[in-house]
Coordinates of C-alpha atoms and ligand atoms in Angstrom, one line a residue:
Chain A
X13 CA -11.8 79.0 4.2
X14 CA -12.9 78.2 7.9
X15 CA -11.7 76.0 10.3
X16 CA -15.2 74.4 11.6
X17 CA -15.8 73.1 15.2
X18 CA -18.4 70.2 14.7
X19 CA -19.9 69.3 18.4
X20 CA -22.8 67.3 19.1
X21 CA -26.0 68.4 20.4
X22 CA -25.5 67.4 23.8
X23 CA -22.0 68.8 24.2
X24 CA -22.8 72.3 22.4
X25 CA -25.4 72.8 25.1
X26 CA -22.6 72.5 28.3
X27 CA -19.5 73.8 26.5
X28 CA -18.5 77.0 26.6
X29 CA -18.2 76.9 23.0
X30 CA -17.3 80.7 22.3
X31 CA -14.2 80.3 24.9
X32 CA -12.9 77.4 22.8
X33 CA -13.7 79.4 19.6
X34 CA -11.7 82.2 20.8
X35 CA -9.1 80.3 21.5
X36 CA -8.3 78.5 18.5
X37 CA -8.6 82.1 16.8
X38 CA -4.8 83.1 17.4
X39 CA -3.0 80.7 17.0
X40 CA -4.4 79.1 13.7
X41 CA -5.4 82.2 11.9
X42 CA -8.5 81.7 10.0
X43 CA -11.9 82.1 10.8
X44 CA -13.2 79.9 13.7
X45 CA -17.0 78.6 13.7
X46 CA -19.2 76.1 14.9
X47 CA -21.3 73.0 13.2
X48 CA -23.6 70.6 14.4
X49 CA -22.4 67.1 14.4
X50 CA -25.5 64.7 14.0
X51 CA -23.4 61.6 14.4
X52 CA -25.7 58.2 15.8
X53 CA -23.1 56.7 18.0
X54 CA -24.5 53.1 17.6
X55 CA -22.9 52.7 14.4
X56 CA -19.7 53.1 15.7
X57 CA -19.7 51.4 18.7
X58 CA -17.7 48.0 19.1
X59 CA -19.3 45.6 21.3
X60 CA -15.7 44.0 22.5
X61 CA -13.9 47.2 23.2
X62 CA -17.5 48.9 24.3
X63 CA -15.7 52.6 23.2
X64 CA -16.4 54.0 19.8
X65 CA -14.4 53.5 16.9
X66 CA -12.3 56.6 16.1
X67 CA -11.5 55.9 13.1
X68 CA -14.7 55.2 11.4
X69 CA -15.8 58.7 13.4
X70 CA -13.2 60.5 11.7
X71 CA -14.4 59.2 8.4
X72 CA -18.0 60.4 9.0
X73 CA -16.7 63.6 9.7
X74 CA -14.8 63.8 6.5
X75 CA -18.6 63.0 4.5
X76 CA -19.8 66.0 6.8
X77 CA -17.5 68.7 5.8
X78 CA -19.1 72.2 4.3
X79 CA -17.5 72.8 0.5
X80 CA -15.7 76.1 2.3
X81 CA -13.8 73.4 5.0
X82 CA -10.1 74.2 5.8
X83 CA -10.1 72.1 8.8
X84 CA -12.9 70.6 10.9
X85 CA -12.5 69.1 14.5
X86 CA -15.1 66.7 15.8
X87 CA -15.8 66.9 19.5
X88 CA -17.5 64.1 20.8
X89 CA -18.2 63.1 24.0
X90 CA -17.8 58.6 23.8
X91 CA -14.9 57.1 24.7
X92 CA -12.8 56.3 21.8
X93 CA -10.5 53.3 20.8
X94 CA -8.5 52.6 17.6
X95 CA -8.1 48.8 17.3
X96 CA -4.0 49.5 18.4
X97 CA -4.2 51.2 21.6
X98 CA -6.4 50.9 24.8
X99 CA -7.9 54.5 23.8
X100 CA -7.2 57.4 22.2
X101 CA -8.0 61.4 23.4
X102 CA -8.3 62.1 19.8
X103 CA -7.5 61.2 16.2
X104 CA -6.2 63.4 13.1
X105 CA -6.0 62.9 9.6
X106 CA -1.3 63.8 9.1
X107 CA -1.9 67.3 6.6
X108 CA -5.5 66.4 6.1
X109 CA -9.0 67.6 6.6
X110 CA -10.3 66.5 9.8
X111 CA -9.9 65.8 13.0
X112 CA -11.7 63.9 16.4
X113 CA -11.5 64.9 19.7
X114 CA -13.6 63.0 23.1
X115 CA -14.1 64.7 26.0
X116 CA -15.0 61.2 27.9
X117 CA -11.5 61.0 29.4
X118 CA -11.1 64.4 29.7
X119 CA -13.5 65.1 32.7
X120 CA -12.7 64.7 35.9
X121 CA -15.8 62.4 36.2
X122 CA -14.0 59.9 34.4
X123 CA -11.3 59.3 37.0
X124 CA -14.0 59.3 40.0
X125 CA -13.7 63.2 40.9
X126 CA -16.1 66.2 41.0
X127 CA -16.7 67.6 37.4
X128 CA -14.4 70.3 37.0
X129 CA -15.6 72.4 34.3
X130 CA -12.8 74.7 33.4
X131 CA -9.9 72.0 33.7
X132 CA -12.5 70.3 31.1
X133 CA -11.9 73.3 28.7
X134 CA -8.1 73.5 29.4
X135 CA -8.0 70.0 28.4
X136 CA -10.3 70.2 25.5
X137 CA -8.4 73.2 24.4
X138 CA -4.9 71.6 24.5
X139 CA -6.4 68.4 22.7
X140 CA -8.5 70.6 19.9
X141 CA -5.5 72.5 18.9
X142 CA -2.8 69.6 19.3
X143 CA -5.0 67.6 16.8
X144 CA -6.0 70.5 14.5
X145 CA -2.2 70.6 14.6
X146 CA -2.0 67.1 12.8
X147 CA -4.1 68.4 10.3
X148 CA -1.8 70.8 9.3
X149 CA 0.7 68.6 9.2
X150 CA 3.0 68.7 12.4
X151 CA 4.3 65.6 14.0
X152 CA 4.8 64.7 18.1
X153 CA 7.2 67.5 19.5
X154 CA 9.3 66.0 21.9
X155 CA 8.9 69.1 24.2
X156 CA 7.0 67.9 27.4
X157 CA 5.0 71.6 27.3
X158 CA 4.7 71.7 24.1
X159 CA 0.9 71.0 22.9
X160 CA 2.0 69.0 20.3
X161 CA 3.6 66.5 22.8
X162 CA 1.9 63.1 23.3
X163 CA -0.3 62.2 25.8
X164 CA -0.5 58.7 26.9
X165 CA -2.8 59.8 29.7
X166 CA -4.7 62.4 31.5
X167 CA -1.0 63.4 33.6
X168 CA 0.2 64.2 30.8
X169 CA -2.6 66.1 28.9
X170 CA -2.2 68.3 32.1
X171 CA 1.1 68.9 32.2
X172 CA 1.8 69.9 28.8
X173 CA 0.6 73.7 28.3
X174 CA -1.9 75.2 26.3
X175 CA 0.9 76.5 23.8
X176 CA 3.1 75.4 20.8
X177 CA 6.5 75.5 21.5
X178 CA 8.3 78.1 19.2
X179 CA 9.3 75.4 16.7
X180 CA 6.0 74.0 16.5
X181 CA 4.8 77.7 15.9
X182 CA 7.1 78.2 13.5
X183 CA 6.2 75.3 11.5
X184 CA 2.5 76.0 11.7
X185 CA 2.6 79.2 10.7
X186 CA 4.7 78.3 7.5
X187 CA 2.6 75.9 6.8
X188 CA -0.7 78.3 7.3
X189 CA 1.2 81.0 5.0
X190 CA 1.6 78.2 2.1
X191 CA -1.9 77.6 2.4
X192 CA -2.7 81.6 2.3
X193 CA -0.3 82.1 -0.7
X194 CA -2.1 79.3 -3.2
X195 CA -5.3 80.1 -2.1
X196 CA -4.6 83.8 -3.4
X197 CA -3.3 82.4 -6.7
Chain B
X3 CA -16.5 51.4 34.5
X4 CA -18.5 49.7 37.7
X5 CA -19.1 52.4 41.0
X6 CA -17.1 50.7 43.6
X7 CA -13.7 49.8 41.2
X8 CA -13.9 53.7 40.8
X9 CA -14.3 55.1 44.1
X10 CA -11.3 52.9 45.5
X11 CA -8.9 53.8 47.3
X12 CA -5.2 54.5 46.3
X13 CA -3.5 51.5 49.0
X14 CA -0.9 54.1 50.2
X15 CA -2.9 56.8 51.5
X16 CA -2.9 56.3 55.3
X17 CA -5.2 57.3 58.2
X18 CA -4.2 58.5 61.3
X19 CA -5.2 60.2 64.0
X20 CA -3.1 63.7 65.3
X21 CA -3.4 65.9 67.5
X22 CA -3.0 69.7 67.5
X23 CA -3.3 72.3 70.3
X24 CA -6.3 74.3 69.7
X25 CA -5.5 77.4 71.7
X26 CA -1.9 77.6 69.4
X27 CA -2.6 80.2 66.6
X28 CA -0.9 77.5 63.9
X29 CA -2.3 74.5 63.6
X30 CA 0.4 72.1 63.2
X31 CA -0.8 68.4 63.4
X32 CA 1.2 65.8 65.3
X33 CA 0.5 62.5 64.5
X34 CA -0.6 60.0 67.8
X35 CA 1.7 57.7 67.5
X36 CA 5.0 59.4 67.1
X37 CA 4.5 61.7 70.5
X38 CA 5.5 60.3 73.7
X39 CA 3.0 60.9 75.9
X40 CA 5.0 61.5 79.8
X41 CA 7.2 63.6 77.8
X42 CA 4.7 66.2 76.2
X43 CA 3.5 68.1 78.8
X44 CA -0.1 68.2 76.9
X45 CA -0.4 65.0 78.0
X46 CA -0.2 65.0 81.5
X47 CA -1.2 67.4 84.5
X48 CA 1.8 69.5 83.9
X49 CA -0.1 71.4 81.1
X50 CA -0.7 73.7 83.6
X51 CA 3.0 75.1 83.5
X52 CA 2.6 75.7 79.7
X53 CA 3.1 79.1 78.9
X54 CA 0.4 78.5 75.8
X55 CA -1.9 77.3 78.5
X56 CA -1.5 80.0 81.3
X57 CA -2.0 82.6 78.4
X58 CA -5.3 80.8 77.3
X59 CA -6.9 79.2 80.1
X60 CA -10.1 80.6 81.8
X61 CA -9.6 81.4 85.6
X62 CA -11.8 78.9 86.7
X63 CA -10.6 75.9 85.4
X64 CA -11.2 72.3 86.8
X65 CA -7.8 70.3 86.5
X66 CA -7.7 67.7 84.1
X67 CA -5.7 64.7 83.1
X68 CA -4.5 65.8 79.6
X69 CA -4.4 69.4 78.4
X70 CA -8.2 71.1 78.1
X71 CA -6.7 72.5 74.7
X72 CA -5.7 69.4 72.9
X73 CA -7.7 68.3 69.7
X74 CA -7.7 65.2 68.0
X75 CA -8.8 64.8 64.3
X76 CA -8.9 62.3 62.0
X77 CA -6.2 63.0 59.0
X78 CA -5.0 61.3 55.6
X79 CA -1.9 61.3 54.4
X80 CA 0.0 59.6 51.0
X81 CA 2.7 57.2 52.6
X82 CA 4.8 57.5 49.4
X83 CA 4.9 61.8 49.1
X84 CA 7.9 62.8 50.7
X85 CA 6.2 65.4 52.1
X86 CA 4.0 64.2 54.6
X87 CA 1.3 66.5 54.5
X88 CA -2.0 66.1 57.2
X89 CA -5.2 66.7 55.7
X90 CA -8.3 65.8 57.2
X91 CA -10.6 63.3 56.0
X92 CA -13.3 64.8 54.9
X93 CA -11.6 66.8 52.2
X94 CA -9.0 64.2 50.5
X95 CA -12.5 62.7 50.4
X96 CA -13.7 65.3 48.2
X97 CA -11.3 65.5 46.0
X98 CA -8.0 64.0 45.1
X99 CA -6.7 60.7 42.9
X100 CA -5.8 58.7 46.4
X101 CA -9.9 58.2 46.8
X102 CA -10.7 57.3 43.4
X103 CA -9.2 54.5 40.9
X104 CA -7.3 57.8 39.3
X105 CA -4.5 56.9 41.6
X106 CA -2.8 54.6 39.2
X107 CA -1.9 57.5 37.7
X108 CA -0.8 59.7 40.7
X109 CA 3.0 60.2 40.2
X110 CA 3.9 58.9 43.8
X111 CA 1.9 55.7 43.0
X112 CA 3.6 54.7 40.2
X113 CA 7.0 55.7 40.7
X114 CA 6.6 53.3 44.1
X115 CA 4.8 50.5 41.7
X116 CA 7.6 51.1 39.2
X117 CA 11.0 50.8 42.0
X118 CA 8.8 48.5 43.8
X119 CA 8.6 45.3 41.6
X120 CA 11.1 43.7 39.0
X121 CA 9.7 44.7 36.1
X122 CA 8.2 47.6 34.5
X123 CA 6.2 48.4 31.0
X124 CA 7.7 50.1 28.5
X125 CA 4.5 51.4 25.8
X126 CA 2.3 48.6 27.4
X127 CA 5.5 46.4 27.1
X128 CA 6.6 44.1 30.1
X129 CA 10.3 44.2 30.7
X130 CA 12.4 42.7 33.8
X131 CA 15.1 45.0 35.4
X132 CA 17.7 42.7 35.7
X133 CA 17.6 41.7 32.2
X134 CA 19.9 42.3 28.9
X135 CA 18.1 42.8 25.7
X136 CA 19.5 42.0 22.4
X137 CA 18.1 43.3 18.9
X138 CA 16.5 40.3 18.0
X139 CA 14.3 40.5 21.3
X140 CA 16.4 37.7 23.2
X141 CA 16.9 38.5 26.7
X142 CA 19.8 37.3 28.9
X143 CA 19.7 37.0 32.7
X144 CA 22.8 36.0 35.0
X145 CA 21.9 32.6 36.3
X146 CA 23.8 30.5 38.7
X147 CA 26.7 29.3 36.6
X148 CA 26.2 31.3 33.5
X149 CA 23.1 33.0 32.0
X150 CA 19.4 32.1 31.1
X151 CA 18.4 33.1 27.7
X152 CA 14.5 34.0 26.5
X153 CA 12.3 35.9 24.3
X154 CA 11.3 39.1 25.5
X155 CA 7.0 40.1 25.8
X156 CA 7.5 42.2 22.9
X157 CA 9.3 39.7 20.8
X158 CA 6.5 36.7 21.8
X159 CA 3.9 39.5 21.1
X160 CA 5.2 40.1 17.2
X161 CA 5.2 36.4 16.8
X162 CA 1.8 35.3 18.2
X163 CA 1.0 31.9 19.4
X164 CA 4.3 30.2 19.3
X165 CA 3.8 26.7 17.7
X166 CA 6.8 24.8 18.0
X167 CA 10.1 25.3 19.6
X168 CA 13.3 23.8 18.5
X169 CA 16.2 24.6 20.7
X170 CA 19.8 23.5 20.5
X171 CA 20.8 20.6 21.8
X172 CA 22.8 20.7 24.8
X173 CA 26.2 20.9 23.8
X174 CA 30.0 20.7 24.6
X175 CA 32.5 22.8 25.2
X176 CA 34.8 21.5 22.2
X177 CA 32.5 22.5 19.7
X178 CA 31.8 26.0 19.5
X179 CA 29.3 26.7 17.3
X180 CA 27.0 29.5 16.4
X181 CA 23.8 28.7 18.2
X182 CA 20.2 29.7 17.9
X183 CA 16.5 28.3 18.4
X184 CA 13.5 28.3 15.5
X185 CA 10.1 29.3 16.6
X186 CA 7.2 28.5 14.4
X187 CA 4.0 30.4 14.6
X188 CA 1.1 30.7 12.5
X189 CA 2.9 33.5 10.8
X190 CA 6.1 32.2 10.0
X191 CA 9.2 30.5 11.1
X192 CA 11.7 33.0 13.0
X193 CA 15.4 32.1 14.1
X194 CA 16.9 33.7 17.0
X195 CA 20.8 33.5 16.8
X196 CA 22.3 33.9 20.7
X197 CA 24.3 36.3 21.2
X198 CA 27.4 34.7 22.4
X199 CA 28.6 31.4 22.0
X200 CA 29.4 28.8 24.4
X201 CA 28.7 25.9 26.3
X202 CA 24.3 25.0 27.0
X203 CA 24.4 23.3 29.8
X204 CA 20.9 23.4 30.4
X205 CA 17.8 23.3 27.9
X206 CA 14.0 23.8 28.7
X207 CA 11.7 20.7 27.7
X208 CA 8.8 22.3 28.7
X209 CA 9.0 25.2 26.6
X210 CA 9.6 22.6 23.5
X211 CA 6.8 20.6 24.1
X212 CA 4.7 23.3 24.7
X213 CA 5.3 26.5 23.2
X214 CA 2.8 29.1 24.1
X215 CA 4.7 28.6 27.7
X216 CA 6.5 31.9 26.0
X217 CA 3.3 33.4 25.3
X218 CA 2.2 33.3 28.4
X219 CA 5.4 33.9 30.7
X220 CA 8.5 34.9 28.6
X221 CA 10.3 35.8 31.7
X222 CA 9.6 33.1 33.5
X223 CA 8.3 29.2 32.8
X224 CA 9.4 30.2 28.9
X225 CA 12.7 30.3 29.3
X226 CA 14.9 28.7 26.4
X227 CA 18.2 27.8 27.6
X228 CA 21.0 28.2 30.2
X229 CA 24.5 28.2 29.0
X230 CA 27.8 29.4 29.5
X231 CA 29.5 32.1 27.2
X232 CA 33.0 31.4 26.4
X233 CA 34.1 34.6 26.9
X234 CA 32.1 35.7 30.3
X235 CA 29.8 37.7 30.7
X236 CA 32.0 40.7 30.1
X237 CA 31.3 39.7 27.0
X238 CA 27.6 40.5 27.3
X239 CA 27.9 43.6 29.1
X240 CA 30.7 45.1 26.7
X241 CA 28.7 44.2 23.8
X242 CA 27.2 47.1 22.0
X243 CA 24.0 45.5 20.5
X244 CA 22.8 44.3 23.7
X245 CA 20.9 46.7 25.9
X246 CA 20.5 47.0 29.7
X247 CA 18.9 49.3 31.9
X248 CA 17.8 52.9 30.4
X249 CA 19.0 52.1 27.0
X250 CA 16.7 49.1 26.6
X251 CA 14.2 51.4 28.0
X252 CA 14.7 53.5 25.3
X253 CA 15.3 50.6 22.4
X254 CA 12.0 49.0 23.6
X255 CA 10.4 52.4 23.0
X256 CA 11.8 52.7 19.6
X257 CA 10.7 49.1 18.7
X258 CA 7.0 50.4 19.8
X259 CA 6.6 53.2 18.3
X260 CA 7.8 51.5 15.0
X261 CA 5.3 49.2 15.8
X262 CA 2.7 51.9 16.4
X263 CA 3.6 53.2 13.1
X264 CA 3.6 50.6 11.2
X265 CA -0.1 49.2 11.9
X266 CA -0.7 52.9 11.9
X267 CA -0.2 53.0 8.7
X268 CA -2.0 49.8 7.7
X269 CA -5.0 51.5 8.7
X270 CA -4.4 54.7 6.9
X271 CA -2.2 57.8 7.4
X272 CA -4.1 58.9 10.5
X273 CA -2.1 60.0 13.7
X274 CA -3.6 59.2 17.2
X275 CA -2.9 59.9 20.9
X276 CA -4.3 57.8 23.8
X277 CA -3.4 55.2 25.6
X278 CA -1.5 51.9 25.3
X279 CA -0.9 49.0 22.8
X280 CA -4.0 47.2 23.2
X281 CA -3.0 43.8 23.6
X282 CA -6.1 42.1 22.0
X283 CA -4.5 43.7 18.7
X284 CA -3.5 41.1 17.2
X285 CA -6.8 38.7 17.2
X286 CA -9.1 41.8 16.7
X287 CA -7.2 42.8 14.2
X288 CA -6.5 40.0 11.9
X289 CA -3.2 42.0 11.6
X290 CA -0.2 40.7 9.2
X291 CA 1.3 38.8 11.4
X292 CA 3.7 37.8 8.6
X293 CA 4.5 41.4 8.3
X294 CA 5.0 42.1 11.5
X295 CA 7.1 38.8 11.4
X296 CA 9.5 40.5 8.8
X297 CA 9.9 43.5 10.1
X298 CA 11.3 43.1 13.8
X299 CA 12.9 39.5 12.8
X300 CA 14.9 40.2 9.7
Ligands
SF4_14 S1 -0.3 72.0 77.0 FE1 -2.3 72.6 76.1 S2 -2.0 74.7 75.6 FE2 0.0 73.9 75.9 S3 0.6 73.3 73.9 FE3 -0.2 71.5 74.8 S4 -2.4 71.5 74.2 FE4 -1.6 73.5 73.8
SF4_15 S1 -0.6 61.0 46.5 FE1 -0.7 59.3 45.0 S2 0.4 57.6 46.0 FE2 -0.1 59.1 47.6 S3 -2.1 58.4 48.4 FE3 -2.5 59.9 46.8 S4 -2.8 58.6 45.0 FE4 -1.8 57.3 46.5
ZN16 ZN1 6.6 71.7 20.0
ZN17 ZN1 -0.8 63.6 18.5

């Protein structure tokens, strides 16, 4: 069972890709590797919202996953929208398979600043594993530090840490030991 | 995103000119303005008595009007930080929020923006300061001889397009009665009791001849009535359904999120994190309205 890291072309050639792997590796447990994702944008874009439907993305993942999926996160570098909110930083399916994450808000670039490469992989880091985090079933933690807070906006994606809080922890790791223990059956 | 909306500049951060002694080891930046010039001796001929001076100064020195050592620079600084902290132009240029649009999210700026005006948004949600909010999304405001009752920009977002508007007729003080307006929308008919009871003095004719007049300005022009309560407004303020100041905060937040959940779920069991409502939900959306009706009006 692997956890896969789906990134598109473009993005796999600028991100530091074995950094992110490596960090996903201890908190989640299972083997870590990456996929191509050969998404075409167009056919997700929204002409009135002109961002990328996140939801349909998420989907298209799902058709993508390898028979041998635990997990698999979707890093893609459009801005995304689901028809509720004004964007989103990412997407999960609550105790599913897959997950979304966009860098577009996530660079400095975004905001009108100088590209900032590793505050791009702090970010992208905090967002992978707070969505990979959905999929395995945890919900909003109300503490601020906590990665599984929410983020409304960029402030906050920095100021919560690059950690789950020890209750968070706790849950994910029960919840990746269940999964061990029938997978052993 | 076009070029020049990103690249603006965050309206509090200030330029100003200071000036700093460039033969003092530190640095420390005075700002123009705030320095009276016959009292600082850098200003005038009797630099040549500072100590700083004697220490630095070549021997042959031709006398000057102001201090040979004195720099001036060019300097930004955030009016709102409490801090004020000098730093020269070229790099808060570089990079910081107050030069780019990122500053609506700089802390200073919208703590300011939030103490500054009347109202503030709760999850993309308008609400006014001064007001009371009841659980049905009315909202009370002290007026001159009593209060002004309305629907709150959450409430006239669940309901849509407001229709038609029937409000009480102005009544008498002999007749207590339980009192409440009917809103019809494309979604449904909702009824609003009022809190309180008492006397309406005062009714809005606009808002029943024209009803989007909610839509468009619940806190304002879509007022519904002004009356006053038979038992005060004590009896506002003591009541525990009706929520002022942090607690609304926190009620409208609950009525979001439950919101957020609920077309959430609509769409699938998917969980999200980003931005705001989006307020072109509704339209886009082709959302229950019906449903939405039901579940913050009943
Ligand atoms: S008088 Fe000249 S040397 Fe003395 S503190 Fe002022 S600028 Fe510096
Ligand atoms: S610190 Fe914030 S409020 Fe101050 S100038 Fe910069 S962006 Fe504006
Ligand atoms: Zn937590
Ligand atoms: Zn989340």
């Amino acid at each position: 069972m692997i956890i896969y890291i789906a990134l598109t072309a473009e993005l796999e050639k600028r991100l530091w890709v074995k950094e992110i792997e490596e960090s996903l590796v201890r908190d989640f447990g299972f083997p870590i590797r990456k996929l191509d994702l050969p998404i075409s944008p167009e056919s997700f874009y929204d002409k009135n919202r002109r961002q990328y439907h996140s939801t349909s993305i998420l989907k298209e993942i799902l058709n993508n996953t390898p028979e041998n999926t635990l997990k698999m996160v979707g890093i893609v570098p459009f801005d995304l929208f689901i028809p509720i909110l004004t964007f989103v930083f990412g997407e999960a399916q609550l105790n599913g398979k897959v997950a979304v994450v966009s860098t577009a808000r996530l660079e400095q670039g975004y905001y009108g600043l100088p590209q900032n490469h590793l505050l791009l992989h702090r970010r992208l880091i905090k967002e992978i594993k707070h969505e990979l985090g959905h999929t395995f079933g945890l919900l909003h933690c109300k503490d601020r530090a906590c990665v599984m807070a929410l983020a409304n906006n960029i402030i906050d994606v920095d100021k919560k840490s690059l950690n789950f809080c020890t209750a968070c922890l706790n849950l994910l790791h029960s919840m990746i030991d269940k999964i061990k223990k029938n997978s052993a059956k | 995103m076009d070029d020049k909306k990103r690249f603006e500049d965050c309206p509090f951060l200030k330029e100003k000119k200071v000036v700093y002694c460039k033969a003092y080891p530190l640095k420390k930046m005075l700002p123009l303005d705030r320095l009276f010039e016959d009292e600082n001796l850098c200003f005038n001929k009797s630099y040549r008595t500072c100590p700083i001076y004697q220490k630095h100064a070549p021997e042959t020195m031709t006398e000057m009007s102001i201090c040979y050592f004195l720099g001036t620079e060019n300097m930004l600084y955030c009016d709102l930080s409490p801090v004020k902290k000098y730093v020269p132009v070229y790099s808060l240029k570089l990079l910081n929020p107050c030069s780019s649009n990122a500053y609506r999210d700089c802390r200073y700026y919208k703590e300011f923006k939030e103490a500054d005006t009347d109202t503030e948004k709760v999850q993309g949600f308008i609400m006014e300061r001064e007001a009371y909010y009841c659980s049905n999304h009315l909202w009370i405001k002290r007026s001159f001889d009593g209060i002004k009752i309305g629907i709150d920009d959450f409430g006239q977002f669940i309901m849509g397009p407001i229709k038609e508007v029937l409000l009480p007729e102005k009544g008498r003080w002999n007749h207590p009665k339980n009192v409440f307006v009917t809103l019809k929308t494309d979604d449904g008919v909702v009824i609003l009791d009022f809190p309180v009871k008492g006397y309406i003095n005062n009714v809005n004719d606009a808002v029943s001849s024209n009803g989007t007049l909610i839509n468009l300005d619940p806190y304002g022009d879509g007022w519904l009535v002004e009356m006053v309560p038979y038992s005060g407004f004590k009896s506002i303020e003591n009541n525990e359904s009706i929520f002022y100041g942090e607690k609304a905060k926190a009620w409208l937040e609950q009525e979001a999120f439950k919101l957020r959940h609920f077309i959430e779920s609509e769409i699938g069991v998917t969980v999200a994190d980003g931005g705001e409502i989006w307020r072109g939900l509704r339209d886009a959306l082709g959302i229950k309205g019906n449903l939405l009706i039901k579940m913050f009006f009943s």
